[in-house]
Amino acid sequence: MLTSNDVRDDEAMQERHVTQLTDVGEDIILSTHDLHVFYGQHEALFEGDLQFANHKITALIGPSGSGKSTFLRSLNRMNDRIATVTGQIMYRGVDVNQPAIDVYEMRRRVGMVFQRPNPFAKSIYDNIAFALQLRGVTDRHQLDEIVETSLRQAALWDQVKDELNKSALALSGGQAQRLCIARAIAVKPDILLLDEPASALDPVSTSQLEDTLLDLKQKYTIIIVTHNMQQAARISDYTAFFNAGRVLEYDTTSQIFTNPQVKITSDYVSGNFG
Amino acid sequence: MKSTQQLERQLKRHSKAARLESWGRFISFSALLLIVAVVVGIIGFVASKGIATFATNHVSLWDFLTEKTWNPNIKDAHGNPEVGALPMIVGSFLITILSAIVATPFAIGTAVFMNEISPNRGAKILQPVTELLVGIPSVVYGFIGLSVVVPVTRAVFGGSGFGILSGTCVLFVMILPTVTSMSTDALKAVPRYYREASLALGATQWQTIYKVVLRAATPGLMTAVVFGMARAFGEALAVQMVIGNAALMPSSLVAPASTLTSVLTTGIGNTVMGSLQNNALWSLALVLLLMSLVFNLIIRLIGRKGRMQA
Ligand SMILES: Nc1ncnc2c1ncn2[C@@H]1O[C@H](COP(=O)(O)OP(=O)(O)OP(=O)(O)O)[C@@H](O)[C@H]1O
Ligand SMILES: [Mg+2]
């Protein structure tokens, strides 16, 4: 149980329960303030006010179309050319949702892994070296070293260490997704955003991926969108429940799953949604 | 027992659908046979005619491919007819390669703009324009070449204005729309998630285009260029109007020259079937045919390689 809960009602008179993590003494690395996202005229996110704790895993759950991906993609400005994002995204004290921000530098610090494993049609090695080479790293030893550590962190090294020059497209779905994680962490980001990274994977690969994420927590802050309640419960420290473009509840994961404050949340996590 | 027999009868009955099915299969198979017969017929015909130069008129294949004098009406000092096709072969290749070299950057640049940089404007303006340009008949291009490109070449470089350079200019404009729209298709075929992956890794849009999109589209882009080259190689009318039609080794880009196609179109009406002059032209046609087969083969090879990578 958290001591300080902030229950607010908005215009829609919706029941909400969004915990301020600063109140529970968390070290906040990223937070959003009054974030609105519009696809043309269509407003897909009405108000996203969330705080993310350093070196913790935060899960974003909620029904399809509730704006989880929209929110996540706004965090590293992937919606730049697609949607209009207003409001503040404070990353270590800097508002990164302003035009003056160098999005390319920003995305190095806030990496992203997508729902569908999307390795490039290059070798395993080149996939990981890609982002480093963009930044002018040419030293072969340095590249070799980073490729190895990234693959190790993504728990893929032992399986591919003898075939780094093989095409990444030959990997299985689970391996490919872990390659994508290795690729994202090769540039040593601060935060890793994952949008349903396990939805295309079988149960074994999924559980391996979850183990990997739990390991990565030591080094990175992880924000993960998932439809899999058990997954959210297993790996995350905090969970945010999205519904119809709003964050309705945000709390520790155990609280969300065992003692949700909002009716819709409790319906959703217990599977009675609809 | 009775119901089994009934079921069997029902299942074995030749229904109307089944009869229609076999009839349809027969029609499409006949159509296929006809097309195969036509293709085989054309190749066989051109080949038999084209080989006659060497079999009947005893011209050596080597001389045909390497001699520089084309004058089938005259015999040389040894009594051999002068059917050296090298000037035309060189002319054809030169004009094809040059126009492809000039057209490729423009085509890819335009495709990148239409697809990556400004998809809205690209779809609204450039796409219809490109498609319109593809449909313009080649005689129109030739005519514009004759009345604009040739005089300009003449004014700038001197000489008659007819030659490889003018031919290249006309072909460049002619193949540009084809290569552009095929390049656009190649870029469109690159999955959106490649671009997202690259951008999410902090690549700029230019880096994404250059290092990811163009790389992934390379087989498609190569196919586009080879397709353009095949079109340039086979184009007759427009080239014939601006190249000068002199069966000479091109001494410069602005000297009158000729290509396999231009010699064919200018000469074929003036010869008698079965004569050496006529057979020699058929040999040129055979070279053309073989070359277009080679182009096709290249396109297929690229396609297969691309599929293997993907
Ligand atoms: N590129 C886009 N253009 C226009 N509208 C979009 C776009 N992407 C999402 N939307 C809309 O925004 C709303 C939120 O979509 P979003 O993809 O964020 O939902 P989600 O919670 O991630 O759903 P899912 O669980 O199915 O992935 C939906 O109404 C959707 O139709
Ligand atoms: Mg989504």
XYZ file of C-alpha atoms and ligand atoms in Angstrom:
616
model
C 0.000 0.000 0.000
C 1.146 3.461 -0.840
C 0.650 6.158 1.667
C -0.276 9.003 -0.554
C -2.910 8.486 -3.175
C -4.156 11.210 -5.345
C -7.700 10.666 -6.450
C -8.948 13.160 -8.968
C -12.039 13.654 -10.983
C -11.837 15.115 -14.431
C -14.447 16.731 -16.654
C -15.824 13.350 -17.549
C -16.333 12.732 -13.836
C -14.388 9.570 -14.244
C -13.106 7.798 -11.275
C -9.316 7.977 -11.323
C -6.476 7.029 -9.109
C -3.058 8.188 -10.214
C -0.244 7.878 -7.730
C 2.480 10.485 -7.689
C 5.685 8.495 -7.334
C 7.516 11.486 -5.900
C 5.247 11.109 -2.920
C 6.556 7.629 -2.271
C 10.159 8.705 -2.518
C 10.965 7.296 -5.950
C 13.750 8.744 -8.044
C 11.863 10.050 -11.092
C 13.688 9.824 -14.406
C 10.851 10.660 -16.751
C 7.492 12.279 -16.288
C 4.741 13.638 -18.467
C 2.598 16.647 -17.733
C -0.687 17.402 -19.423
C 0.270 15.357 -22.454
C -2.260 15.424 -25.289
C -1.857 13.648 -28.611
C -3.864 14.411 -31.740
C -3.922 12.436 -34.960
C -5.160 15.238 -37.171
C -8.421 16.275 -35.510
C -8.763 13.054 -33.562
C -7.556 13.278 -29.988
C -6.130 9.904 -28.999
C -4.619 10.839 -25.657
C -6.458 13.293 -23.443
C -4.275 13.570 -20.465
C -1.241 11.582 -19.681
C 0.303 12.556 -16.368
C 2.662 9.834 -15.330
C 5.937 9.612 -13.481
C 8.423 6.879 -14.182
C 10.831 5.607 -11.580
C 14.511 5.108 -12.313
C 15.630 1.478 -12.730
C 12.112 0.171 -12.412
C 9.867 -1.601 -14.855
C 6.602 0.149 -15.529
C 3.845 -1.687 -17.392
C 1.205 0.078 -19.446
C -1.943 -1.985 -19.734
C -5.418 -1.341 -21.066
C -7.839 -2.331 -23.789
C -7.021 -2.086 -27.462
C -7.145 1.453 -28.802
C -6.811 3.001 -25.356
C -3.751 4.993 -26.365
C -0.900 2.968 -24.846
C 1.178 2.920 -28.026
C 0.298 6.527 -28.709
C 1.590 7.487 -25.280
C 4.709 5.327 -25.507
C 5.656 6.558 -28.970
C 5.346 10.138 -27.806
C 7.944 9.567 -25.112
C 10.813 9.325 -27.588
C 9.218 11.586 -30.152
C 8.436 8.760 -32.587
C 5.109 10.468 -33.230
C 6.834 13.573 -34.539
C 5.747 13.368 -38.131
C 2.573 11.419 -37.406
C 0.750 13.247 -34.628
C 0.661 16.508 -32.729
C 1.891 16.108 -29.182
C 1.312 18.903 -26.683
C 2.374 19.102 -23.068
C 5.630 18.412 -21.322
C 7.829 15.346 -21.227
C 10.401 15.935 -18.525
C 13.473 13.758 -18.875
C 15.927 14.299 -16.046
C 14.677 17.838 -15.656
C 14.625 18.775 -19.339
C 11.448 19.122 -21.358
C 12.178 16.971 -24.396
C 8.874 17.761 -26.064
C 10.055 21.055 -27.467
C 11.258 21.886 -30.970
C 14.766 22.811 -29.849
C 15.479 19.244 -28.731
C 17.735 17.159 -30.966
C 15.472 14.149 -31.341
C 18.281 11.959 -32.655
C 20.346 12.503 -29.539
C 17.220 12.117 -27.440
C 16.359 8.763 -29.021
C 19.815 7.498 -28.231
C 18.957 7.972 -24.567
C 15.401 6.729 -24.900
C 15.486 3.572 -27.026
C 12.538 1.634 -28.367
C 11.653 -1.960 -29.220
C 8.570 -2.693 -31.266
C 5.809 -5.267 -31.218
C 7.041 -6.978 -34.325
C 10.707 -8.031 -34.295
C 12.205 -5.788 -36.947
C 15.877 -6.570 -37.521
C 17.390 -5.013 -40.628
C 18.260 -7.226 -43.592
C 21.877 -7.109 -42.458
C 24.079 -9.436 -40.500
C 23.570 -9.853 -36.770
C 26.762 -7.905 -36.173
C 25.799 -5.057 -38.481
C 22.368 -4.778 -36.908
C 23.940 -3.984 -33.586
C 26.766 -1.899 -34.987
C 24.296 0.195 -37.004
C 23.488 2.835 -34.415
C 27.108 2.981 -33.264
C 28.376 3.514 -36.774
C 25.844 6.293 -37.251
C 27.561 7.996 -34.368
C 30.965 7.597 -35.899
C 32.265 4.611 -33.946
C 34.581 2.908 -36.411
C 37.110 1.235 -34.180
C 36.691 -2.474 -34.790
C 37.715 -3.540 -31.293
C 35.319 -1.140 -29.701
C 32.527 -2.335 -31.995
C 33.327 -5.987 -31.308
C 33.227 -5.332 -27.613
C 29.917 -3.481 -27.656
C 28.342 -6.086 -29.933
C 29.345 -8.791 -27.487
C 28.198 -7.018 -24.329
C 24.891 -6.005 -25.930
C 24.229 -9.552 -27.076
C 25.168 -10.879 -23.655
C 22.823 -8.449 -21.925
C 20.042 -9.493 -24.282
C 20.845 -13.168 -23.518
C 21.544 -13.948 -27.142
C 25.320 -14.154 -27.192
C 25.672 -17.878 -26.562
C 23.312 -18.737 -29.382
C 24.808 -16.529 -32.051
C 28.420 -15.961 -31.121
C 29.685 -18.229 -33.904
C 27.502 -16.780 -36.610
C 27.609 -13.038 -36.136
C 27.909 -12.573 -39.868
C 24.783 -14.526 -40.600
C 21.746 -12.589 -41.785
C 19.602 -11.451 -38.886
C 16.540 -12.476 -40.869
C 17.430 -16.117 -40.287
C 16.820 -15.799 -36.543
C 13.716 -17.170 -34.863
C 11.096 -14.709 -33.641
C 12.298 -14.774 -30.056
C 15.935 -14.468 -31.082
C 15.098 -11.640 -33.463
C 13.296 -9.762 -30.721
C 16.253 -10.169 -28.409
C 18.496 -8.943 -31.214
C 16.290 -5.855 -31.396
C 16.794 -5.356 -27.677
C 20.545 -5.801 -28.063
C 20.455 -3.294 -30.907
C 18.586 -0.805 -28.761
C 20.900 -1.121 -25.770
C 24.085 -0.995 -27.850
C 23.996 2.807 -27.666
C 23.609 2.616 -23.862
C 20.279 4.322 -23.477
C 18.839 5.440 -20.182
C 15.320 4.288 -20.832
C 14.000 1.407 -22.895
C 10.477 1.606 -24.298
C 8.911 -1.666 -25.390
C 5.594 -1.934 -27.211
C 4.153 -5.435 -26.732
C 7.573 -6.979 -27.341
C 6.390 -10.518 -26.626
C 3.109 -10.562 -28.488
C 4.631 -12.292 -31.499
C 6.512 -14.847 -29.421
C 5.742 -18.323 -28.137
C 5.532 -18.928 -24.364
C 9.112 -20.169 -24.012
C 10.592 -17.205 -25.861
C 8.291 -14.926 -23.890
C 9.512 -16.195 -20.574
C 13.132 -15.904 -21.715
C 12.409 -12.342 -22.780
C 10.907 -11.579 -19.405
C 14.016 -12.895 -17.666
C 16.110 -10.711 -19.911
C 14.043 -7.649 -19.040
C 14.378 -8.365 -15.331
C 18.159 -8.507 -15.797
C 18.163 -5.299 -17.799
C 16.383 -3.512 -15.002
C 19.728 -3.229 -13.194
C 20.966 -0.908 -15.908
C 17.929 0.600 -17.569
C 14.560 2.054 -16.820
C 11.981 0.026 -18.673
C 8.503 1.022 -19.810
C 6.586 -1.809 -21.402
C 3.188 -1.998 -23.056
C 1.611 -5.396 -22.670
C -1.715 -7.120 -23.138
C -0.573 -9.980 -21.030
C -1.762 -9.424 -17.450
C 0.428 -12.190 -16.046
C 3.396 -10.669 -17.765
C 2.700 -7.258 -16.265
C 2.231 -8.869 -12.860
C 5.405 -10.928 -13.178
C 7.886 -8.322 -14.236
C 6.705 -4.806 -13.502
C 7.066 -2.673 -10.407
C 4.426 -0.126 -11.366
C 1.432 -0.465 -13.624
C -0.617 2.177 -15.413
C -4.089 1.345 -16.638
C -5.191 3.162 -19.794
C -8.744 3.436 -20.960
C -10.148 5.500 -23.841
C -7.169 7.830 -24.047
C -6.866 8.418 -20.308
C -4.739 7.029 -17.521
C -7.344 5.821 -15.056
C -5.144 4.207 -12.498
C -1.457 4.188 -11.700
C 0.039 2.423 -8.756
C 2.382 -0.351 -7.710
C 1.771 -3.462 -9.719
C 0.720 -5.476 -6.699
C -1.793 -2.813 -5.760
C -3.257 -2.701 -9.293
C -3.652 -6.442 -9.449
C -4.736 -7.184 -5.904
C -6.536 -4.072 -4.804
C -7.484 -1.781 -7.683
C -9.223 1.403 -6.644
C -11.078 2.074 -9.852
C -13.964 -0.119 -10.937
C -12.915 -0.317 -14.606
C -9.402 -1.304 -13.636
C -10.639 -4.082 -11.436
C -12.963 -5.283 -14.189
C -10.116 -5.214 -16.655
C -7.503 -7.009 -14.591
C -9.994 -9.630 -13.507
C -11.058 -10.233 -17.076
C -14.641 -8.954 -16.700
C -14.094 -6.067 -19.004
C -16.663 -5.082 -21.577
C -25.940 -49.226 -46.760
C -28.398 -47.427 -48.943
C -27.278 -44.041 -47.717
C -23.642 -44.908 -48.518
C -24.576 -45.653 -52.118
C -26.551 -42.481 -52.304
C -23.643 -40.473 -50.963
C -21.280 -42.095 -53.406
C -23.574 -41.284 -56.293
C -23.805 -37.682 -55.169
C -20.075 -37.331 -54.820
C -19.284 -38.945 -58.144
C -21.902 -37.086 -60.119
C -20.405 -34.748 -62.673
C -21.948 -31.529 -61.588
C -22.207 -28.429 -63.724
C -19.525 -26.780 -61.625
C -17.137 -29.642 -62.292
C -17.788 -29.482 -66.026
C -17.290 -25.714 -66.071
C -14.080 -26.191 -64.186
C -12.567 -28.547 -66.737
C -13.777 -26.355 -69.592
C -12.144 -23.293 -67.993
C -8.953 -25.191 -67.473
C -8.968 -26.198 -71.124
C -9.401 -22.590 -72.306
C -6.645 -21.166 -70.192
C -4.333 -23.991 -71.117
C -4.988 -23.369 -74.830
C -4.269 -19.668 -74.392
C -1.012 -20.550 -72.709
C -0.099 -22.943 -75.501
C -0.804 -20.292 -78.111
C 1.441 -17.758 -76.395
C 4.242 -20.266 -76.001
C 3.900 -21.198 -79.676
C 4.075 -17.535 -80.739
C 7.146 -16.857 -78.604
C 8.914 -19.989 -79.781
C 7.901 -19.146 -83.354
C 9.336 -15.625 -83.170
C 12.588 -16.771 -81.629
C 12.875 -19.621 -84.124
C 12.130 -17.381 -87.067
C 14.553 -14.631 -86.099
C 17.196 -17.186 -85.262
C 16.872 -19.093 -88.540
C 16.981 -15.877 -90.539
C 19.764 -14.393 -88.479
C 21.892 -17.509 -88.682
C 21.556 -17.572 -92.487
C 24.130 -14.787 -92.725
C 26.675 -17.139 -91.263
C 25.382 -20.471 -92.589
C 24.319 -19.494 -96.116
C 26.373 -16.415 -96.861
C 29.438 -17.739 -95.016
C 30.164 -14.575 -93.094
C 32.297 -15.362 -90.089
C 30.615 -14.672 -86.779
C 33.820 -13.164 -85.510
C 33.954 -10.655 -88.363
C 30.310 -9.821 -87.835
C 30.916 -9.000 -84.200
C 34.279 -7.240 -84.556
C 34.514 -5.613 -87.981
C 33.851 -1.927 -88.117
C 32.515 -1.509 -91.638
C 28.846 -2.010 -92.348
C 28.120 -2.035 -96.024
C 26.365 -5.249 -97.023
C 26.080 -4.095 -100.668
C 29.830 -4.091 -101.211
C 32.379 -6.869 -101.008
C 35.845 -6.165 -99.661
C 39.198 -6.962 -101.331
C 38.884 -10.664 -100.404
C 35.389 -10.920 -101.814
C 33.784 -11.041 -98.368
C 30.716 -8.888 -97.781
C 31.298 -6.043 -95.370
C 28.952 -6.772 -92.537
C 30.799 -5.585 -89.462
C 28.177 -4.858 -86.839
C 30.531 -3.513 -84.201
C 29.603 0.178 -84.718
C 25.939 -0.564 -84.108
C 26.639 -2.832 -81.162
C 28.858 -0.179 -79.631
C 26.283 2.508 -80.445
C 23.489 0.560 -78.810
C 25.457 -0.208 -75.664
C 26.881 3.287 -75.380
C 23.522 4.965 -75.672
C 21.916 2.479 -73.274
C 24.557 2.749 -70.597
C 24.899 6.512 -70.836
C 21.182 7.127 -70.609
C 20.925 4.728 -67.651
C 23.844 6.456 -65.905
C 22.203 9.835 -66.331
C 18.677 8.662 -65.527
C 19.440 6.592 -62.418
C 20.315 9.411 -59.986
C 17.384 11.501 -61.179
C 14.994 8.577 -60.949
C 16.119 7.478 -57.497
C 16.216 11.064 -56.274
C 12.685 11.653 -57.472
C 11.492 8.365 -56.009
C 13.057 9.203 -52.639
C 11.414 12.602 -52.671
C 8.015 11.189 -53.601
C 8.150 8.375 -51.138
C 10.193 9.483 -48.164
C 10.475 13.226 -48.020
C 7.179 14.567 -49.235
C 4.737 11.694 -49.732
C 1.756 14.032 -49.995
C 3.092 16.256 -52.709
C 4.653 13.228 -54.358
C 1.358 11.420 -54.570
C -0.486 14.502 -55.763
C 1.843 15.886 -58.401
C 4.758 13.682 -59.300
C 2.935 10.367 -59.480
C 0.389 11.460 -62.146
C 3.093 13.286 -64.091
C 5.300 10.208 -64.105
C 2.450 8.013 -65.230
C 1.554 10.471 -67.982
C 5.132 10.528 -69.233
C 5.203 6.726 -69.456
C 2.254 6.834 -71.823
C 3.653 9.320 -74.356
C 4.405 7.561 -77.674
C 8.065 7.405 -78.602
C 7.601 9.284 -81.854
C 6.665 12.338 -79.807
C 9.903 12.083 -77.852
C 11.787 11.658 -81.119
C 10.110 14.665 -82.614
C 10.917 16.853 -79.630
C 14.474 15.526 -79.749
C 14.704 16.435 -83.399
C 13.354 19.942 -83.024
C 14.893 20.854 -79.655
C 17.758 18.591 -78.567
C 19.511 18.308 -81.928
C 19.607 22.086 -82.580
C 20.816 22.762 -79.046
C 23.544 20.122 -79.357
C 24.519 21.621 -82.687
C 24.713 25.108 -81.200
C 26.750 24.029 -78.205
C 29.088 21.382 -79.613
C 29.089 22.174 -83.316
C 28.734 19.522 -85.983
C 25.367 18.330 -87.147
C 23.881 17.865 -83.707
C 22.940 14.288 -84.528
C 24.707 11.598 -82.558
C 25.051 9.596 -79.365
C 24.654 12.666 -77.164
C 21.295 13.643 -78.633
C 20.184 10.025 -78.515
C 21.210 9.797 -74.876
C 19.270 12.951 -74.021
C 16.108 11.657 -75.658
C 16.425 8.206 -74.128
C 17.152 9.709 -70.725
C 13.819 11.506 -70.794
C 12.087 8.442 -72.179
C 13.267 5.965 -69.589
C 13.178 8.372 -66.646
C 9.471 7.883 -65.873
C 9.701 4.106 -66.090
C 12.757 3.919 -63.873
C 11.241 6.452 -61.475
C 7.963 4.670 -61.024
C 9.665 1.305 -60.650
C 12.070 2.809 -58.114
C 9.099 4.233 -56.242
C 7.580 0.758 -56.133
C 10.870 -0.606 -54.843
C 10.941 1.978 -52.037
C 7.282 1.369 -51.224
C 8.052 -2.324 -50.826
C 10.498 -1.572 -48.003
C 8.508 -2.313 -44.846
C 7.637 0.664 -42.681
C 9.095 -1.058 -39.633
C 12.586 -0.809 -41.116
C 12.237 2.955 -41.132
C 10.797 2.982 -37.605
C 13.584 0.764 -36.309
C 16.175 3.068 -37.778
C 14.561 6.267 -36.511
C 14.079 4.754 -33.068
C 17.812 4.044 -32.972
C 18.395 7.739 -33.406
C 19.160 7.792 -37.112
C 18.202 10.962 -38.941
C 15.786 10.723 -41.812
C 18.621 11.066 -44.292
C 20.634 8.322 -42.565
C 17.538 6.156 -42.578
C 17.015 6.672 -46.304
C 20.644 6.199 -47.157
C 21.590 3.322 -44.869
C 18.370 1.398 -44.489
C 15.752 2.156 -47.113
C 18.005 2.347 -50.161
C 19.980 -0.695 -48.982
C 16.863 -2.764 -48.542
C 15.484 -1.566 -51.865
C 18.682 -2.231 -53.824
C 17.439 -5.318 -55.703
C 14.275 -3.467 -56.702
C 16.217 -0.377 -57.717
C 18.612 -2.470 -59.786
C 15.679 -4.117 -61.479
C 14.277 -0.675 -62.258
C 17.536 0.430 -63.851
C 17.960 -2.758 -65.870
C 14.356 -2.419 -66.999
C 15.105 1.108 -68.142
C 18.206 -0.149 -69.937
C 16.192 -2.848 -71.680
C 13.758 -0.208 -72.827
C 16.574 2.077 -74.009
C 18.292 -0.784 -75.794
C 15.145 -1.714 -77.690
C 13.937 1.793 -78.501
C 14.063 2.392 -82.265
C 11.989 5.246 -83.527
C 12.986 8.100 -81.253
C 16.647 7.148 -81.415
C 16.591 6.821 -85.177
C 15.283 10.383 -85.437
C 18.181 11.991 -83.569
C 21.230 9.740 -83.891
C 22.215 10.535 -87.458
C 22.075 6.953 -88.767
C 25.627 6.673 -89.960
C 26.875 3.097 -89.582
C 30.234 4.316 -88.350
C 32.193 3.742 -85.203
C 31.195 6.727 -83.056
C 34.304 8.908 -82.954
C 32.731 11.281 -80.458
C 29.467 11.728 -78.664
C 28.355 14.352 -81.138
C 29.281 12.501 -84.323
C 26.489 10.776 -86.250
C 26.241 7.122 -85.295
C 23.705 4.323 -85.289
C 22.288 1.572 -83.137
C 21.094 -1.944 -83.888
C 17.516 -0.765 -83.879
C 18.038 2.355 -85.968
C 19.846 0.407 -88.700
C 17.057 -2.170 -88.647
C 14.238 0.313 -88.982
C 15.960 2.331 -91.684
C 17.180 -0.701 -93.647
C 14.586 -3.435 -93.451
C 12.255 -1.937 -96.058
C 14.994 -1.545 -98.628
C 16.194 -5.117 -98.901
C 15.001 -8.238 -100.649
C 14.024 -11.230 -98.566
C 16.693 -13.908 -98.683
C 19.447 -11.618 -99.889
C 22.605 -11.139 -97.880
C 21.574 -7.561 -97.124
C 18.346 -8.831 -95.670
C 19.945 -11.693 -93.761
C 22.504 -9.343 -92.238
C 19.696 -7.236 -90.831
C 18.125 -10.349 -89.375
C 21.412 -11.085 -87.671
C 21.222 -7.669 -86.058
C 17.696 -8.502 -84.956
C 18.983 -11.743 -83.470
C 21.597 -9.828 -81.486
C 18.835 -7.547 -80.221
C 16.674 -10.489 -79.258
C 19.505 -12.207 -77.432
C 20.333 -9.005 -75.596
C 16.762 -8.533 -74.417
C 16.816 -12.131 -73.206
C 19.980 -11.279 -71.299
C 18.308 -8.219 -69.760
C 15.385 -10.375 -68.713
C 17.708 -12.918 -67.221
C 19.490 -10.219 -65.233
C 16.182 -8.906 -63.905
C 15.205 -12.413 -62.840
C 18.536 -13.047 -61.180
C 18.296 -9.812 -59.246
C 14.757 -10.672 -58.222
C 15.793 -14.083 -56.981
C 18.752 -12.692 -55.078
C 16.512 -10.050 -53.534
C 14.040 -12.690 -52.396
C 16.778 -14.738 -50.842
C 17.960 -11.767 -48.818
C 14.499 -10.772 -47.699
N -1.118 6.560 -37.000
C -2.365 6.808 -36.552
N -3.167 7.661 -37.227
C -4.424 7.928 -36.776
N -4.947 7.411 -35.674
C -4.202 6.564 -34.950
C -2.877 6.212 -35.348
N -2.358 5.362 -34.449
C -3.338 5.174 -33.527
N -4.430 5.897 -33.815
C -5.670 5.964 -33.008
O -5.341 6.344 -31.710
C -6.087 5.594 -30.773
C -5.148 4.908 -29.809
O -4.388 3.945 -30.519
P -3.143 3.197 -29.911
O -2.456 2.498 -31.025
O -2.342 4.146 -29.120
O -3.852 2.154 -28.950
P -3.214 0.968 -28.111
O -3.657 1.162 -26.733
O -1.760 0.870 -28.366
O -3.968 -0.278 -28.733
P -3.423 -1.758 -28.975
O -3.475 -2.426 -27.669
O -4.417 -2.336 -29.927
O -2.053 -1.658 -29.527
C -6.947 4.642 -31.562
O -8.224 5.200 -31.645
C -6.320 4.603 -32.907
O -7.292 4.435 -33.897
Mg -0.492 -0.556 -29.375
